[in-house]
Short mmCIF file of C-alpha atoms and ligand atoms in Angstrom, two decimals:
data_model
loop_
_atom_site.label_atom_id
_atom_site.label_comp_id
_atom_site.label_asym_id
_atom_site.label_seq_id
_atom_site.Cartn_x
_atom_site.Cartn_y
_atom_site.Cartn_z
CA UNK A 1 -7.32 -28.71 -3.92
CA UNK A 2 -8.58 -29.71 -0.39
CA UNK A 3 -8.10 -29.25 3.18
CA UNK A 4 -5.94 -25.69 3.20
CA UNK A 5 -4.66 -25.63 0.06
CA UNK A 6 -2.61 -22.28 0.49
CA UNK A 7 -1.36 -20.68 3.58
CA UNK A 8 -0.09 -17.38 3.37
CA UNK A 9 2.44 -15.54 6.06
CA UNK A 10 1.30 -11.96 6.52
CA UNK A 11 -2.03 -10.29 6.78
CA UNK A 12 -1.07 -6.85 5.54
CA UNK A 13 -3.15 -5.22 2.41
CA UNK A 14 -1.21 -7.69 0.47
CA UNK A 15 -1.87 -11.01 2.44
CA UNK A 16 -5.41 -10.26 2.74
CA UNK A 17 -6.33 -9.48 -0.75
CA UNK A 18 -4.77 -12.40 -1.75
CA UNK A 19 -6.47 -14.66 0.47
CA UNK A 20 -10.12 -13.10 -0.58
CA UNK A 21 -9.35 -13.87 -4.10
CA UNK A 22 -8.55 -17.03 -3.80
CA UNK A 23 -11.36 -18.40 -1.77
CA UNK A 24 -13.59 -17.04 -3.69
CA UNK A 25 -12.33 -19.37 -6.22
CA UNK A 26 -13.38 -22.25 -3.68
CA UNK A 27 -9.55 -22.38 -2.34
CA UNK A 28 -8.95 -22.67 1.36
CA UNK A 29 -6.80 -20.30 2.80
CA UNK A 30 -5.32 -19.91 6.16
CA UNK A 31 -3.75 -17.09 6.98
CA UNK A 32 -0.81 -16.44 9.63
CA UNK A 33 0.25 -13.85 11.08
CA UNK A 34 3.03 -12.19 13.68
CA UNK A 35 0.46 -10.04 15.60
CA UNK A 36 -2.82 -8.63 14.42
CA UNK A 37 -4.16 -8.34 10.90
CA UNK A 38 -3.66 -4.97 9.45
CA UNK A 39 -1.46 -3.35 11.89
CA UNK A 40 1.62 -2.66 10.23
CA UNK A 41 2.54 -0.59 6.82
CA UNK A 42 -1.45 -1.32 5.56
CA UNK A 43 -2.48 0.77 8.74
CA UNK A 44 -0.05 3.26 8.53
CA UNK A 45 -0.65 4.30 4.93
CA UNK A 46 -2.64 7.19 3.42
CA UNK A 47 -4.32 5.61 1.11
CA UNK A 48 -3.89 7.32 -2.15
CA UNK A 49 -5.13 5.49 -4.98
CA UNK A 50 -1.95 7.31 -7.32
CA UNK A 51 -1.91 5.19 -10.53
CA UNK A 52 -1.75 8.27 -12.59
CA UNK A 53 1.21 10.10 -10.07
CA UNK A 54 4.32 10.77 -12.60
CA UNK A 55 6.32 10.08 -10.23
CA UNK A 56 5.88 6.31 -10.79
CA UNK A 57 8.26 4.19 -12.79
CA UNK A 58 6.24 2.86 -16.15
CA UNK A 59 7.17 -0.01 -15.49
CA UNK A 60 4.67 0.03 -12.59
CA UNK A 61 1.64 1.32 -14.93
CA UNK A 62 0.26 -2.31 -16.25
CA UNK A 63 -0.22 -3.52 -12.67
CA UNK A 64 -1.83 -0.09 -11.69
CA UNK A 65 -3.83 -0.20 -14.61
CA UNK A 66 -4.87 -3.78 -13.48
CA UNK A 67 -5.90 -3.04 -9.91
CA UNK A 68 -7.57 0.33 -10.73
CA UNK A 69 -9.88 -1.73 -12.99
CA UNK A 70 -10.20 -4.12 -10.36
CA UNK A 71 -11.12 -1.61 -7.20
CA UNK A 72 -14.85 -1.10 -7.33
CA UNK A 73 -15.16 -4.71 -7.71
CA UNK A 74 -12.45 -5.54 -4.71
CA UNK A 75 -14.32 -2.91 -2.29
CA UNK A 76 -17.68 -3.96 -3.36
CA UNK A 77 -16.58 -7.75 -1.94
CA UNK A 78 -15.19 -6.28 1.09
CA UNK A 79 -18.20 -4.09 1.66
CA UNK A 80 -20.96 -7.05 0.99
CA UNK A 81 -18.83 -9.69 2.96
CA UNK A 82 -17.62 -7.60 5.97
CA UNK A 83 -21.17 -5.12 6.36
CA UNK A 84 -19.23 -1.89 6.29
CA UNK A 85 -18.23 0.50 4.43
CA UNK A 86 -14.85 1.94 2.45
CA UNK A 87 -15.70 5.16 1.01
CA UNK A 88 -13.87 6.40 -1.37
CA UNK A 89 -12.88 9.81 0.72
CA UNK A 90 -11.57 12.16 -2.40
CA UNK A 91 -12.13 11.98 -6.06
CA UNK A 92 -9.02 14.49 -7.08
CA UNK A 93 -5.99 15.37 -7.13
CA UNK A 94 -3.57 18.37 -8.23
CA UNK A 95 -0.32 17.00 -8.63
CA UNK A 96 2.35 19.15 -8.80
CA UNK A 97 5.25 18.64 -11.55
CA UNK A 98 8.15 20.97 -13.37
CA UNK A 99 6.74 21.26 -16.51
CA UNK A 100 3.83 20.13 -18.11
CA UNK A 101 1.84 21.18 -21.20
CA UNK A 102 -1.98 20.28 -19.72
CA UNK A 103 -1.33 21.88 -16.19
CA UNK A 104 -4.56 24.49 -14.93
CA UNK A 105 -4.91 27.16 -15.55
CA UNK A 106 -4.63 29.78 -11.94
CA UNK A 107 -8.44 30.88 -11.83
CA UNK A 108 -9.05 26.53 -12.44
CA UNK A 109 -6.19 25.84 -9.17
CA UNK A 110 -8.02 28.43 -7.13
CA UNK A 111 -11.28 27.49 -8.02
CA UNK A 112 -10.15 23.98 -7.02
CA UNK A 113 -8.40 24.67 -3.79
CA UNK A 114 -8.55 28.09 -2.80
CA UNK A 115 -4.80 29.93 -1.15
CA UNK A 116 -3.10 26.49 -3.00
CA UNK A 117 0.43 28.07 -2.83
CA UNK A 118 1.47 27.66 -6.55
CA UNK A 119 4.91 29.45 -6.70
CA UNK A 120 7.64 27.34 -8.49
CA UNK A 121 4.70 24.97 -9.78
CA UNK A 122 2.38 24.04 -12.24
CA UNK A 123 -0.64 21.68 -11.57
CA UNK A 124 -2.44 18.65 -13.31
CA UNK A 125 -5.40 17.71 -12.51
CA UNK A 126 -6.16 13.61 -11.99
CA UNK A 127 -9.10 11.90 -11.78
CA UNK A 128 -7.97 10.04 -8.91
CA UNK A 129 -8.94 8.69 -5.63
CA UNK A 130 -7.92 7.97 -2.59
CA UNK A 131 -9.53 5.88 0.89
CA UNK A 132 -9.17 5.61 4.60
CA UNK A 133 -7.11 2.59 5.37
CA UNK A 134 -8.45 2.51 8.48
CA UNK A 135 -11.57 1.63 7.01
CA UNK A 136 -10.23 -1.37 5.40
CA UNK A 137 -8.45 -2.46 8.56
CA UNK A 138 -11.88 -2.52 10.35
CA UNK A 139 -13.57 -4.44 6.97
CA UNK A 140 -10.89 -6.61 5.06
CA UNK A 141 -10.20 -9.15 7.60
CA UNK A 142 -13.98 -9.49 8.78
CA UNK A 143 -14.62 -9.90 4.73
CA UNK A 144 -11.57 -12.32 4.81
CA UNK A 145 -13.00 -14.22 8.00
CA UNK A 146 -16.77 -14.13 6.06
CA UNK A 147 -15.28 -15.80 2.40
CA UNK A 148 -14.02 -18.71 5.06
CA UNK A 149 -10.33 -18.11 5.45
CA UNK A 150 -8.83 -18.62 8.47
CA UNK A 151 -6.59 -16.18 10.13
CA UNK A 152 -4.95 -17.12 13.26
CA UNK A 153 -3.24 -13.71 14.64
CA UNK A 154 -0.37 -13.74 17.43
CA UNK A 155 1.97 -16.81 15.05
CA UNK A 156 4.77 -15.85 13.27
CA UNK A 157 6.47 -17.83 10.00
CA UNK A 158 9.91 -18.88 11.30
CA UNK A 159 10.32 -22.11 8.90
CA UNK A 160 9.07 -22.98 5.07
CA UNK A 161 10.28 -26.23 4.20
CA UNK A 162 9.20 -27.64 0.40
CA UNK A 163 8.21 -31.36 0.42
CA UNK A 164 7.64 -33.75 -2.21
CA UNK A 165 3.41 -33.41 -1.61
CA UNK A 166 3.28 -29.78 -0.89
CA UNK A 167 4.66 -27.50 2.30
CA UNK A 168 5.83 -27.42 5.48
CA UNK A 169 4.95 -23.99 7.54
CA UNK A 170 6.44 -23.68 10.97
CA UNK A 171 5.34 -21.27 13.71
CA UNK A 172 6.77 -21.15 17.40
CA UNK A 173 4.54 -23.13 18.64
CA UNK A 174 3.27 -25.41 15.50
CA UNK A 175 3.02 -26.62 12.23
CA UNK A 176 0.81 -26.68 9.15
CA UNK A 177 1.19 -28.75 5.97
CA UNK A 178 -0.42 -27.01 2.41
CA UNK A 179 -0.29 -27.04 -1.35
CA UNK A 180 1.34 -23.66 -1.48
CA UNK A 181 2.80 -21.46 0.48
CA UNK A 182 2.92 -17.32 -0.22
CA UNK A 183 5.10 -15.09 1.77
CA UNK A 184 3.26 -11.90 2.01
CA UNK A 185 5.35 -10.65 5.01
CA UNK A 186 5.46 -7.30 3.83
CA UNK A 187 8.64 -5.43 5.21
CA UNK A 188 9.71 -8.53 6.91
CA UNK A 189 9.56 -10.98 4.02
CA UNK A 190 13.41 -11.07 3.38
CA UNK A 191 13.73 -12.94 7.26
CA UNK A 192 12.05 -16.47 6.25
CA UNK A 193 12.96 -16.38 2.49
CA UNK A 194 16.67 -16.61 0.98
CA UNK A 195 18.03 -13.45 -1.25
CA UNK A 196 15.10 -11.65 -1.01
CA UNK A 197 16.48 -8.43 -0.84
CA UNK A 198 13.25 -6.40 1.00
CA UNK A 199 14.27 -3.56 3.20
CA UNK A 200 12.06 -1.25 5.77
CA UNK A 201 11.64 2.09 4.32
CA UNK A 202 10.00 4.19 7.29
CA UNK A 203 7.43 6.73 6.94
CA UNK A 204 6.33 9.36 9.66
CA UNK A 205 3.05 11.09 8.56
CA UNK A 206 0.80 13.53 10.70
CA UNK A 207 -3.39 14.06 10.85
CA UNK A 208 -4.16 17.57 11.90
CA UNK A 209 -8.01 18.65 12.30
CA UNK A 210 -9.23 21.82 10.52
CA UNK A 211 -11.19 24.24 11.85
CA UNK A 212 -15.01 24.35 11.07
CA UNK A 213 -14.46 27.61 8.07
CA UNK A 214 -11.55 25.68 6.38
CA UNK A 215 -12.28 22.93 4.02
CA UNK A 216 -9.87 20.61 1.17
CA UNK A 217 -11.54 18.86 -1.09
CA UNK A 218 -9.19 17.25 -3.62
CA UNK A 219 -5.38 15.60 -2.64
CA UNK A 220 -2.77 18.16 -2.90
CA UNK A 221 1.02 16.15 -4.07
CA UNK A 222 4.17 17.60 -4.57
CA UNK A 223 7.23 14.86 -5.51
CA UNK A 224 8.09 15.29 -1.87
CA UNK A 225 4.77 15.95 -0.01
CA UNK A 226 1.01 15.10 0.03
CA UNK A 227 -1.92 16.05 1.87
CA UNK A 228 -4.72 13.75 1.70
CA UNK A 229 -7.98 15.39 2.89
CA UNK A 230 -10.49 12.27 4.46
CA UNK A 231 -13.59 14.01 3.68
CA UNK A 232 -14.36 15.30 7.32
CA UNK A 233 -12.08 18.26 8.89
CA UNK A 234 -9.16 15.70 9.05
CA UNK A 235 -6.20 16.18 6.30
CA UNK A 236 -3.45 13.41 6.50
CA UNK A 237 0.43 15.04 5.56
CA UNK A 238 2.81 12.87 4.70
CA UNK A 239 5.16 11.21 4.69
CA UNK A 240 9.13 10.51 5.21
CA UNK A 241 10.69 8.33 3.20
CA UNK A 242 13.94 6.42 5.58
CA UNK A 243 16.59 4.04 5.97
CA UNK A 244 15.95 3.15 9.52
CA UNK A 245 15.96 -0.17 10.20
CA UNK A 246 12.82 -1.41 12.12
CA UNK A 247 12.09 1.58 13.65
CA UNK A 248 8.77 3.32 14.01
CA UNK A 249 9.55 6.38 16.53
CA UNK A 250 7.72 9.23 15.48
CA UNK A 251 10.89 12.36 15.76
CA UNK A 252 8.89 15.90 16.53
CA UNK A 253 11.47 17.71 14.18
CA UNK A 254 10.44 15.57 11.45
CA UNK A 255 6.75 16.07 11.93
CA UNK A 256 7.30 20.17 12.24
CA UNK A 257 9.40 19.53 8.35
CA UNK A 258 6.21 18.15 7.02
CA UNK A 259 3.91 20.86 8.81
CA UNK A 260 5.91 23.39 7.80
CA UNK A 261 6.26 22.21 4.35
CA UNK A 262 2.59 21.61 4.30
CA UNK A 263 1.96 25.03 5.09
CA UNK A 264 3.94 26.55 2.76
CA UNK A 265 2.03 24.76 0.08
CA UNK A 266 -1.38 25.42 1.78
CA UNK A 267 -1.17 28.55 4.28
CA UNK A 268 -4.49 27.79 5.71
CA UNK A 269 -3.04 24.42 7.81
CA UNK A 270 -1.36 27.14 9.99
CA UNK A 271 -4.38 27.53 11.56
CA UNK A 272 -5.44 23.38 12.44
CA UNK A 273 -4.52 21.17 15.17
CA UNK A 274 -2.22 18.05 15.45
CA UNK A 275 -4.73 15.29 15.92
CA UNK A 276 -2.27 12.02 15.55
CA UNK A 277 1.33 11.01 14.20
CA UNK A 278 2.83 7.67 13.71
CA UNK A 279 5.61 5.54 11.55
CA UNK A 280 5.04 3.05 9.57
CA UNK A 281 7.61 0.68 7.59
CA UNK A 282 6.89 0.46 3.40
CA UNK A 283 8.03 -2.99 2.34
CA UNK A 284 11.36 -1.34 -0.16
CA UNK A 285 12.67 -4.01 -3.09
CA UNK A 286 16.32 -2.40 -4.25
CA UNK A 287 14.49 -1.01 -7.66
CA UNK A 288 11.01 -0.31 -5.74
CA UNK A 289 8.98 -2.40 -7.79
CA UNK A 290 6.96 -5.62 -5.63
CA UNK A 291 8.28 -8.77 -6.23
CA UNK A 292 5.76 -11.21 -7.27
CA UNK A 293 6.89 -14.22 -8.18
CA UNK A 294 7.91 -18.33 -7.39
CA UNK A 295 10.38 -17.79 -4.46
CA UNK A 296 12.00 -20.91 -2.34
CA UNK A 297 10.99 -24.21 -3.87
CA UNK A 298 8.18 -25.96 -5.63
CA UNK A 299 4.33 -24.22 -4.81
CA UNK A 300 6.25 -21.37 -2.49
CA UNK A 301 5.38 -18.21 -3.82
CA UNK A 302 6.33 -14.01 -2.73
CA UNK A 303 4.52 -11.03 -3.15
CA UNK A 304 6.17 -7.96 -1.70
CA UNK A 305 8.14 -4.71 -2.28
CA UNK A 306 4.92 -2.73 -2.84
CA UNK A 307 6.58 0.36 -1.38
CA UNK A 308 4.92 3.42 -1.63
CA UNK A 309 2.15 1.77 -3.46
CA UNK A 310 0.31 -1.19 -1.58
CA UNK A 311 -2.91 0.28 -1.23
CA UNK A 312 -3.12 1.10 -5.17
CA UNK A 313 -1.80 -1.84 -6.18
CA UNK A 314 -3.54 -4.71 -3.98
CA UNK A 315 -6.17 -6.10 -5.89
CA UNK A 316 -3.83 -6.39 -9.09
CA UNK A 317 -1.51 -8.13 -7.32
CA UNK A 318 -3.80 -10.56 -5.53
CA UNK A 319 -5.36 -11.23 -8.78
CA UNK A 320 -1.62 -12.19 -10.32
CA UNK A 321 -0.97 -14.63 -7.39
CA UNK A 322 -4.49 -16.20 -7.60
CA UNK A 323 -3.16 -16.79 -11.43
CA UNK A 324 -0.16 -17.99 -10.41
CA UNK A 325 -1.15 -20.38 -7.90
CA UNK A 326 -3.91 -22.37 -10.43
CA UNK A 327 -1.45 -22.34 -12.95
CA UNK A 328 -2.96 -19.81 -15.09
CA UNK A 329 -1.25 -17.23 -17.19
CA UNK A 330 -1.11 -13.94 -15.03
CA UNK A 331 -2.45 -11.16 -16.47
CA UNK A 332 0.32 -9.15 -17.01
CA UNK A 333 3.72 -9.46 -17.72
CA UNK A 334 5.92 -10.30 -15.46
CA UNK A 335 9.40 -9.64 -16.09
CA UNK A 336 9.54 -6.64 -13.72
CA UNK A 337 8.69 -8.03 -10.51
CA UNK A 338 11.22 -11.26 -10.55
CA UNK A 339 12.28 -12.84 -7.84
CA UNK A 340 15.94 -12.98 -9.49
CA UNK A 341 16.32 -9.82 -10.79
CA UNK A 342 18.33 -8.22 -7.69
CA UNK A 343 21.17 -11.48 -7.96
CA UNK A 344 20.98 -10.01 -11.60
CA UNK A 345 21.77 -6.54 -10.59
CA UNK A 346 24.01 -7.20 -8.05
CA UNK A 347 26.89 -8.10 -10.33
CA UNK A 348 27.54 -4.84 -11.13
C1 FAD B 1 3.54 6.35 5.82
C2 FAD B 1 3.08 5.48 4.67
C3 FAD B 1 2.21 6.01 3.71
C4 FAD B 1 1.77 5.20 2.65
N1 FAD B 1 0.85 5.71 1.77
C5 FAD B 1 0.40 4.94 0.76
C6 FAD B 1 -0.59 5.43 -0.14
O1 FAD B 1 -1.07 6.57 -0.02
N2 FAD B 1 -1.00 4.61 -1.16
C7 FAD B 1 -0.52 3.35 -1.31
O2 FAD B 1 -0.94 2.66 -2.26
N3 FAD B 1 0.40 2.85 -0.46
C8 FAD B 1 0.88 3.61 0.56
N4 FAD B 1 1.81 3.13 1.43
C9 FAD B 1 2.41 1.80 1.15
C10 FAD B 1 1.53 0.68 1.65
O3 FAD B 1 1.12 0.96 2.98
C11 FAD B 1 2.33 -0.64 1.62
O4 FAD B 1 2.93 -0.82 0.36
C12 FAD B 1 1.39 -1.82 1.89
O5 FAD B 1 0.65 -1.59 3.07
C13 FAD B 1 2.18 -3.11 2.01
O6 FAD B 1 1.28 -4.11 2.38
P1 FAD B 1 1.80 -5.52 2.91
O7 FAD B 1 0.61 -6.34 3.17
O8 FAD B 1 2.85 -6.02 1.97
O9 FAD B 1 2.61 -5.15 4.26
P2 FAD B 1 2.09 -4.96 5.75
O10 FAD B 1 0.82 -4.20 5.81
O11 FAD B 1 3.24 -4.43 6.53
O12 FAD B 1 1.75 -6.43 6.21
C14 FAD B 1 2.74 -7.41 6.40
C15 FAD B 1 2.27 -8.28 7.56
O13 FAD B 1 3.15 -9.39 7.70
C16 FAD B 1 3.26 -9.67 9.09
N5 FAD B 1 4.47 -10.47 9.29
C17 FAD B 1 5.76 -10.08 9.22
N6 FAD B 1 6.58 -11.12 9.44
C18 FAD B 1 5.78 -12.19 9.65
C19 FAD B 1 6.04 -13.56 9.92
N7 FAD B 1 7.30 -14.04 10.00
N8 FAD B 1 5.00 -14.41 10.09
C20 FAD B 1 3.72 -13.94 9.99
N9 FAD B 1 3.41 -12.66 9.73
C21 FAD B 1 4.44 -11.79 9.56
C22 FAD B 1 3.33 -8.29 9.72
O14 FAD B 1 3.03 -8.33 11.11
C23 FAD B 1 2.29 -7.54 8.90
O15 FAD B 1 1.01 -7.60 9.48
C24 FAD B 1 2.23 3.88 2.53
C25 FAD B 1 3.06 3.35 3.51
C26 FAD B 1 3.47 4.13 4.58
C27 FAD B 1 4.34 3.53 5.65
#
């Protein structure tokens, strides 16, 4: 392939990833985007690494298998093409569940994370990590700008037209010609591609600062809450899950449920301080899995619908569209993240 060869709408976690992987298979990329890279659900995430969370559908575990194996790879790239750094900030968990034959033992919980408020739970234990995404919002596009792809911020994807020697991309104010096209628009995907049934699902989270004798060392997650500690005296609580639309207003009474919740769990966050809040908008398929997949016409491609999950599952998925794109078979199997599964679905 020459000139750009693939231009991809979207430079979110997703976009990004994608675009690093495939010029560093000597494809040019250019990347285009509505407003600045890595300001939208990428930003707003808390970066949990949770590939081992039972919460997750199996049918998510091959591609979470895939870009666990692929992480210290992916951030070594980032880290030697951007010149800084993405820590890994935790390297535990305790998830909570039901019922579970390997959960700890008390004296291992409060060894762990001493005043953990266990009633009604038992604990695992997984060997699981999690990252600042702020960090990668500061490195991934300079690493993306370093491998030679071209992002041009501030031009949003109205138009993808197939022709008969590649594709037409249309911004307000231009127009680019490609090989291949891939719609990584995140929550926003559905507007330029037909029955691509992607829906916002909001998230409000909160950062409060702990005070200098307090300390949390490991990721505390409950089916409905998490706290994700970043290593310093900041612990990130999260996060809503909503139907609202496109709308990222942060409600107080929401914030004081997750504080209140989080406290329950962990007394000691009584005694920190509100540092930040904010919303941010999960890309939401109707079954929650991405879809990755052909989407819209000859060499136009999608990869969306990462939900709760984008961070985790990034590298995986940029390696399956790389695949895709040469031609090659992907990696893992498909069948789950179809375009034309929810035309399936909807018939009943
Ligand atoms: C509160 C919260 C907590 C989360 N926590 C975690 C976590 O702990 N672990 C985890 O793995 N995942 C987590 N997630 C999920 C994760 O953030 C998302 O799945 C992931 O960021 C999706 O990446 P993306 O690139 O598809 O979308 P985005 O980051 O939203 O990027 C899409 C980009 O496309 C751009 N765009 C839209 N329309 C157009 C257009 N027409 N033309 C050009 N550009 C366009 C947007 O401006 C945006 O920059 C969380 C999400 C939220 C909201």
């Amino acid at each position: 392939m020459t000139g750009t060869d693939v231009i991809i709408a979207g430079a979110g976690i997703i976009g990004l990833s994608t675009a690093l992987e495939l010029a560093a298979q000597g494809i040019q990329v250019t990347v285009l985007e509505r407003k600045r890279a890595m300001s939208e659900a990428s930003w707003a995430a808390a970066g949990m690494l949770a590939a081992s969370d039972p919460e997750n559908p199996p049918q998510l575990q091959p591609l979470s298998d895939l870009s666990i194996s692929l992480y210290p790879e992916f951030l070594a790239r980032i880290e030697h093409l951007s010149g800084l750094s993405v820590p890994f900030r935790t390297a535990g968990t305790l998830q909570a569940v039901q019922n579970d034959e390997s959960r700890l033992l008390s004296e291992d919980i409060a060894r762990r994370i001493p005043e953990l408020n266990s009633a009604g739970w038992q604990f695992l234990w997984l060997d699981e990590h999690s990252l600042d995404p702020r960090d990668l919002c500061a490195a991934l596009p300079k690493a993306a700008r370093a491998a030679g792809v071209h992002i041009l911020e501030d031009s949003s994807v109205i138009g993808v037209r197939p022709m008969s020697t590649g594709v037409e991309v249309t911004t307000l104010t231009a127009s680019y010609t490609s090989t291949h096209f891939i719609n990584c628009c995140g929550a926003w995907a559905g507007e330029i591609a037909d029955r691509l049934n992607i829906e916002p699902r909001k998230g409000q989270m909160v950062v409060v600062s702990l005070p200098p004798n307090l300390r949390l060392d490991y990721v505390i997650r409950t089916p409905e809450l998490y706290l994700v500690p970043r290593g310093d005296d900041r612990v990130v609580i999260g996060a809503s899950v909503e139907r609202a639309g496109f709308d990222k207003t942060v409600h107080e009474a929401t914030i004081q449920t997750l504080l209140h919740k989080a406290a329950h769990l962990w007394p000691p966050i009584q005694k920190a301080q509100i540092v930040e809040t904010w919303a941010g908008l999960r890309p939401g398929s109707p079954d929650g899995f991405p879809v990755l997949d052909a989407c819209g016409g000859p060499n136009c491609w999608v990869a969306t619908g990462h939900f709760r999950n984008g961070i985790l599952l990034a590298p995986g998925s940029a390696r399956i569209l790389c695949e895709l794109v040469l031609g090659k078979t992907p990696s893992i199997e498909l069948s789950p993240f179809r375009y034309d599964r929810f035309a399936k679905v909807s018939v009943y």
